[in-house]
PDB file of C-alpha atoms in Angstrom:
ATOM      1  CA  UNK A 119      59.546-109.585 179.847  1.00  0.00           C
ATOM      2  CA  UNK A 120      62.873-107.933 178.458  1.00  0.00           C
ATOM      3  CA  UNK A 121      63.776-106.784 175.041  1.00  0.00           C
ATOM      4  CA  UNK A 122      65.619-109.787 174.100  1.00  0.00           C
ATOM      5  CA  UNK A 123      62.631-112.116 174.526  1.00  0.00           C
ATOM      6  CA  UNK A 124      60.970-109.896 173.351  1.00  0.00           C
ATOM      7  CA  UNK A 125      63.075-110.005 169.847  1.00  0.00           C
ATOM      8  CA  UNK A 126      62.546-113.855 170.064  1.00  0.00           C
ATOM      9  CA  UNK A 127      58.986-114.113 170.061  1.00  0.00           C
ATOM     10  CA  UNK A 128      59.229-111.483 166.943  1.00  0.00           C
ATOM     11  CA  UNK A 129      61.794-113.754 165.250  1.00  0.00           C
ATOM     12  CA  UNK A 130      59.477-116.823 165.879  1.00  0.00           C
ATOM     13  CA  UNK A 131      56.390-114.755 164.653  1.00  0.00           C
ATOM     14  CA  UNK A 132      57.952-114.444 161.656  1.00  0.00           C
ATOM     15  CA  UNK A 133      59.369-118.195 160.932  1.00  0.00           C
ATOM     16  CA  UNK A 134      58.317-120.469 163.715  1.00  0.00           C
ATOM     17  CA  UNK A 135      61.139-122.870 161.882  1.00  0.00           C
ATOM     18  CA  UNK A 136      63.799-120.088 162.223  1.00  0.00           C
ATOM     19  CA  UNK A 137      67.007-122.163 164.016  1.00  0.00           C
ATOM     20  CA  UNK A 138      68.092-120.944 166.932  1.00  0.00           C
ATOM     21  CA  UNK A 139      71.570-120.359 165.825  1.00  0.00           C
ATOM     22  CA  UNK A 140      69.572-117.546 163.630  1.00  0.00           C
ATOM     23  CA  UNK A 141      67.287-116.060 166.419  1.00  0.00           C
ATOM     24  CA  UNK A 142      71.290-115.922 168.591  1.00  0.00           C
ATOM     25  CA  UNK A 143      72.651-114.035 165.854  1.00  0.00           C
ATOM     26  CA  UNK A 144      70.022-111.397 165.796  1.00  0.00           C
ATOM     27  CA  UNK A 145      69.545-110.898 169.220  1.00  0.00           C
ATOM     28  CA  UNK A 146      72.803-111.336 170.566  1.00  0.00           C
ATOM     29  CA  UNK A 147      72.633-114.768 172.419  1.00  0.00           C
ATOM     30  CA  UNK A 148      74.122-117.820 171.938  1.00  0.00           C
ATOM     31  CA  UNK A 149      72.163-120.621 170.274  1.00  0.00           C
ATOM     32  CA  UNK A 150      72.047-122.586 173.995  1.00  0.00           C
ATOM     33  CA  UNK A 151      71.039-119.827 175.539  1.00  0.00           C
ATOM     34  CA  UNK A 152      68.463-119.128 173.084  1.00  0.00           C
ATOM     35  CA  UNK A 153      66.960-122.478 173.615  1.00  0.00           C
ATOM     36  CA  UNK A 154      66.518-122.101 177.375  1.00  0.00           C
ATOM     37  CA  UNK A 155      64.757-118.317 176.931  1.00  0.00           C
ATOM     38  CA  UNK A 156      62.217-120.551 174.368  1.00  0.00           C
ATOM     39  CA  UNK A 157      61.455-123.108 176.446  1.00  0.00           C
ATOM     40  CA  UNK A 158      60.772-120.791 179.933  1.00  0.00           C
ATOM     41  CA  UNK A 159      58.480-118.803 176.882  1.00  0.00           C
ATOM     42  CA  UNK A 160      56.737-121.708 176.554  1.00  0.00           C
ATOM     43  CA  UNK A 161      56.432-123.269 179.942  1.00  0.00           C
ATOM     44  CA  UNK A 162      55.525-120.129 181.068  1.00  0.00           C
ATOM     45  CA  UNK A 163      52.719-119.592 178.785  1.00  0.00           C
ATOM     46  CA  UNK A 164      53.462-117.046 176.939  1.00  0.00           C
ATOM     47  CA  UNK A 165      54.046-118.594 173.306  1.00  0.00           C
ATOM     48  CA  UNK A 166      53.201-121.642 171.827  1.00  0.00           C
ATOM     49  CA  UNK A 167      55.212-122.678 168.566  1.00  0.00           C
ATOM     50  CA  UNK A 168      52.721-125.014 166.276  1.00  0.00           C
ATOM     51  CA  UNK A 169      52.001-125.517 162.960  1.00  0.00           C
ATOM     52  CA  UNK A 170      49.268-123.126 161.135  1.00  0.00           C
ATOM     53  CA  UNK A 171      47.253-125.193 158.559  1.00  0.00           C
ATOM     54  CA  UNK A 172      44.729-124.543 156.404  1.00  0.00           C
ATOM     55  CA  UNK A 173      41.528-126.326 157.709  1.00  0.00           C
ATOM     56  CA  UNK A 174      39.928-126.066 153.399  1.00  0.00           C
ATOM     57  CA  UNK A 175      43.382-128.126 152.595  1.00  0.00           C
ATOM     58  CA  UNK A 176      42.826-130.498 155.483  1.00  0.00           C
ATOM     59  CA  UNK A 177      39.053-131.675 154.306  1.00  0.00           C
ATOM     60  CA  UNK A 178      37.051-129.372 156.233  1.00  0.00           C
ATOM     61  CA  UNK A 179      34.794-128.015 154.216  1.00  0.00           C
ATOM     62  CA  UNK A 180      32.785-125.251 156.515  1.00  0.00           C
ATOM     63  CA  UNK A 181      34.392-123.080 158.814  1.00  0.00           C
ATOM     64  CA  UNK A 182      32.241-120.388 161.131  1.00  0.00           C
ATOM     65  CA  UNK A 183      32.220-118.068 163.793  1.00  0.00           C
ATOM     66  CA  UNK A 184      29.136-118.528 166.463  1.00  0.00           C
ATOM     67  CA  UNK A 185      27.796-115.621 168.423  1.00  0.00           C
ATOM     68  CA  UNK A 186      26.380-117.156 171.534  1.00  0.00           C
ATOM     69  CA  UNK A 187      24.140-115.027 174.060  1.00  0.00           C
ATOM     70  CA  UNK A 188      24.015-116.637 177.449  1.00  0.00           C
ATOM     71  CA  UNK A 189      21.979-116.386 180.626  1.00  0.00           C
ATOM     72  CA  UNK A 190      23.911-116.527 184.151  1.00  0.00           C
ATOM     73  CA  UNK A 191      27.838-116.440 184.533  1.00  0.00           C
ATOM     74  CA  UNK A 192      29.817-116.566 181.216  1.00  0.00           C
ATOM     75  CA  UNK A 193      33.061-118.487 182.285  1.00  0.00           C
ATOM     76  CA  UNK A 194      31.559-122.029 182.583  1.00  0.00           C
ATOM     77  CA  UNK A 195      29.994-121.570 179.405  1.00  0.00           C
ATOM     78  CA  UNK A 196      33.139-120.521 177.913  1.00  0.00           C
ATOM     79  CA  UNK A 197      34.600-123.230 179.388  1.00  0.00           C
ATOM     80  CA  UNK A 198      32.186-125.865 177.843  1.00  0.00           C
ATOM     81  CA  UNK A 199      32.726-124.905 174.207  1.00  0.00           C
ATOM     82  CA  UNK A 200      36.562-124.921 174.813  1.00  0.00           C
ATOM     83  CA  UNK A 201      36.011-128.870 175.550  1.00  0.00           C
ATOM     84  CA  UNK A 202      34.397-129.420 172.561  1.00  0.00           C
ATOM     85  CA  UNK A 203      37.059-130.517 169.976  1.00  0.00           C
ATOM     86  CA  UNK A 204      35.526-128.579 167.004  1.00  0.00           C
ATOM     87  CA  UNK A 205      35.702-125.489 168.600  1.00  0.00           C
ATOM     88  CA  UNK A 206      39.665-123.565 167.911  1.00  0.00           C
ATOM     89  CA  UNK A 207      38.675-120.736 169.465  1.00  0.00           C
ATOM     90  CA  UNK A 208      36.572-119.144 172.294  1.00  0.00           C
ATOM     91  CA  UNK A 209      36.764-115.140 173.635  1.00  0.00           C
ATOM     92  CA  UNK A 210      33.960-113.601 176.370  1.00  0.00           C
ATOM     93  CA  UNK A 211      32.709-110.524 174.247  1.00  0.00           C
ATOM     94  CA  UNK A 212      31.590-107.197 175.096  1.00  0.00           C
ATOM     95  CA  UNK A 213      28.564-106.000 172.868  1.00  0.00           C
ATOM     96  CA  UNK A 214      25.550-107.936 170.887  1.00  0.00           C
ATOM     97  CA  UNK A 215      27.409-111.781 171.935  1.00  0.00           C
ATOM     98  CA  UNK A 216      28.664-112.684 175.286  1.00  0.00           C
ATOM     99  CA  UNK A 217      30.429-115.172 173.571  1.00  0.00           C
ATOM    100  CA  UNK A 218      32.268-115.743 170.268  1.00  0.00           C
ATOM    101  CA  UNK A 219      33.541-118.911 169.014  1.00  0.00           C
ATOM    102  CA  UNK A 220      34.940-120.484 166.143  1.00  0.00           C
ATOM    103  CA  UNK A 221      34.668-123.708 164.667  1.00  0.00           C
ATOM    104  CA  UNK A 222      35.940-126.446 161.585  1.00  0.00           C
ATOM    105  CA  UNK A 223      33.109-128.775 160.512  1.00  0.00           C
ATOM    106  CA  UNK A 224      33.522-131.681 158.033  1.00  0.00           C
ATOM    107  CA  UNK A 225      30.431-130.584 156.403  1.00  0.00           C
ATOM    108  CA  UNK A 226      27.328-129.006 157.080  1.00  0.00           C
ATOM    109  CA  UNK A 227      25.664-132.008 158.564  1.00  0.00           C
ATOM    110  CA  UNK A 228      28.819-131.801 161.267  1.00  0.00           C
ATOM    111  CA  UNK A 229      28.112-128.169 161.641  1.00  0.00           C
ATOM    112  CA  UNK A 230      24.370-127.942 161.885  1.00  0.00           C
ATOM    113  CA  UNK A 231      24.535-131.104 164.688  1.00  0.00           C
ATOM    114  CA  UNK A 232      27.402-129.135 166.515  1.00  0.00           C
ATOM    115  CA  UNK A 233      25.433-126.328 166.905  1.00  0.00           C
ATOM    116  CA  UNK A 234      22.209-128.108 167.531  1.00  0.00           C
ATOM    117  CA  UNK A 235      23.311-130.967 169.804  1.00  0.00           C
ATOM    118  CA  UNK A 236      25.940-130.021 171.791  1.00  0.00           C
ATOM    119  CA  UNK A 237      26.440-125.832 171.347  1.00  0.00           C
ATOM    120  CA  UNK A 238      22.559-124.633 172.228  1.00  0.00           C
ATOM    121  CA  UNK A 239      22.327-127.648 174.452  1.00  0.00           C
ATOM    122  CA  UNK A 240      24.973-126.335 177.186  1.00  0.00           C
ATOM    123  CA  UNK A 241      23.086-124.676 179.944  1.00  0.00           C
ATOM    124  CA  UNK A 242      22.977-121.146 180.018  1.00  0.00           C
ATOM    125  CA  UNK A 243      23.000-120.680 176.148  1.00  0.00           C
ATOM    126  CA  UNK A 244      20.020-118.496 175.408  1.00  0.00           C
ATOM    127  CA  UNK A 245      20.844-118.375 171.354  1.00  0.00           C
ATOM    128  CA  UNK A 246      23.266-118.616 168.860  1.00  0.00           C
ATOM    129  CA  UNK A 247      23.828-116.961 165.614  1.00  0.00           C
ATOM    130  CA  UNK A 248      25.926-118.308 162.799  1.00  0.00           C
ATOM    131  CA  UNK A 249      28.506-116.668 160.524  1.00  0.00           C
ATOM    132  CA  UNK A 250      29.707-119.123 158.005  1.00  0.00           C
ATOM    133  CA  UNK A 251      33.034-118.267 156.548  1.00  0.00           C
ATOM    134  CA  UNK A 252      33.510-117.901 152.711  1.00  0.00           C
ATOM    135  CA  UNK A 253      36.797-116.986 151.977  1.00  0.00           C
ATOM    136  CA  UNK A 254      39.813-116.801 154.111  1.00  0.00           C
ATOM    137  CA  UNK A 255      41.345-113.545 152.922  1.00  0.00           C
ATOM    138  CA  UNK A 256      43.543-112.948 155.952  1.00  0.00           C
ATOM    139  CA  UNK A 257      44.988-114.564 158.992  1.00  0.00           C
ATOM    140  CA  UNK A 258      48.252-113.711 160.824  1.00  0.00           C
ATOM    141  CA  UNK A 259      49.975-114.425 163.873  1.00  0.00           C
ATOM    142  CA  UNK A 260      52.894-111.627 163.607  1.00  0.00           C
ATOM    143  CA  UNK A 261      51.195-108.690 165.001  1.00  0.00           C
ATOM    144  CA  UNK A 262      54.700-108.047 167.291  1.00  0.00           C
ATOM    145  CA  UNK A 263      55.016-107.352 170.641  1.00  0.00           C
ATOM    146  CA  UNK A 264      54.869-104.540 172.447  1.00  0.00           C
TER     147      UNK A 264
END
C-alpha cells in the first residue's frame, strides 16, 4: 500500500463523511480518482466505511466481553460465535482465553440465554467467563496507519 492510500484511510479515520473532493485536496488526487483508490480499499478488504453507534442509545442495555477456553482446534470455534448475530467481535487470544468475544444483549435475560444456549453449547467450549461492561469510557477507530 502507498503513501497516498495510505493518507486516505487516515482522512477517513478521522471523518468517515469527509467528501472526496476534501480527501483530493489533501492528498493530491482528484476527487474521481479518489473514489476509485476507496472503492479497490474496500473491495480489497482493507477498510470498511460504516456507521459507529452507540449500542446504550440503540436499546441495548448490557454489553460484555466473554473469555472462552476451548478444547481442540480454535478456528471453527471462532468461526461459530462469528455466526451468531449478537456477537460484534471475535479475536483467537494468546494467554488465560483462547478466545475473546464481544457481545450487545437486549437485557440480561438475552445475555444470560446467549451465553447459556448457544455460546457454552458450541462444541469444543470448555468454559466461559463474563466481563460485563459498565461504562464506555473509550472507543476509537483512528489509531493511523503505519
Amino acid at each position: 500500500m502507498d503513501q497516498v492510500s495510505k493518507a486516505i484511510i487516515e482522512q477517513l479515520q478521522q471523518d468517515g463523511r469527509r467528501s472526496y473532493a476534501a480527501i483530493g485536496k489533501v492528498v493530491g488526487l482528484s476527487e474521481a480518482a479518489v473514489r476509485q483508490r476507496v472503492q479497490r480499499l474496500i473491495d480489497s478488504g482493507v477498510m470498511q466505511v460504516v456507521a459507529v453507534t452507540d449500542p446504550l442509545e440503540l436499546g441495548f442495555a448490557r454489553q460484555a466481553m466473554v473469555g472462552i477456553r476451548v478444547s481442540g482446534p480454535l478456528e471453527p470455534v471462532a468461526d461459530a460465535l462469528a455466526d451468531l448475530p449478537e456477537i460484534d467481535y471475535v479475536v483467537i487470544t494468546a494467554g488465560s482465553y483462547d478466545l475473546l468475544a464481544e457481545l450487545v444483549c437486549e437485557s440480561d435475560d438475552h445475555l444470560l440465554s446467549l451465553i447459556s444456549e448457544k455460546i457454552r453449547t458450541i462444541e469444543g467450549v470448555v468454559s466461559t467467563e463474563t466481563f460485563m461492561y459498565l461504562q464506555l469510557r473509550k472507543q476509537t477507530y483512528s489509531w493511523g496507519v503505519p
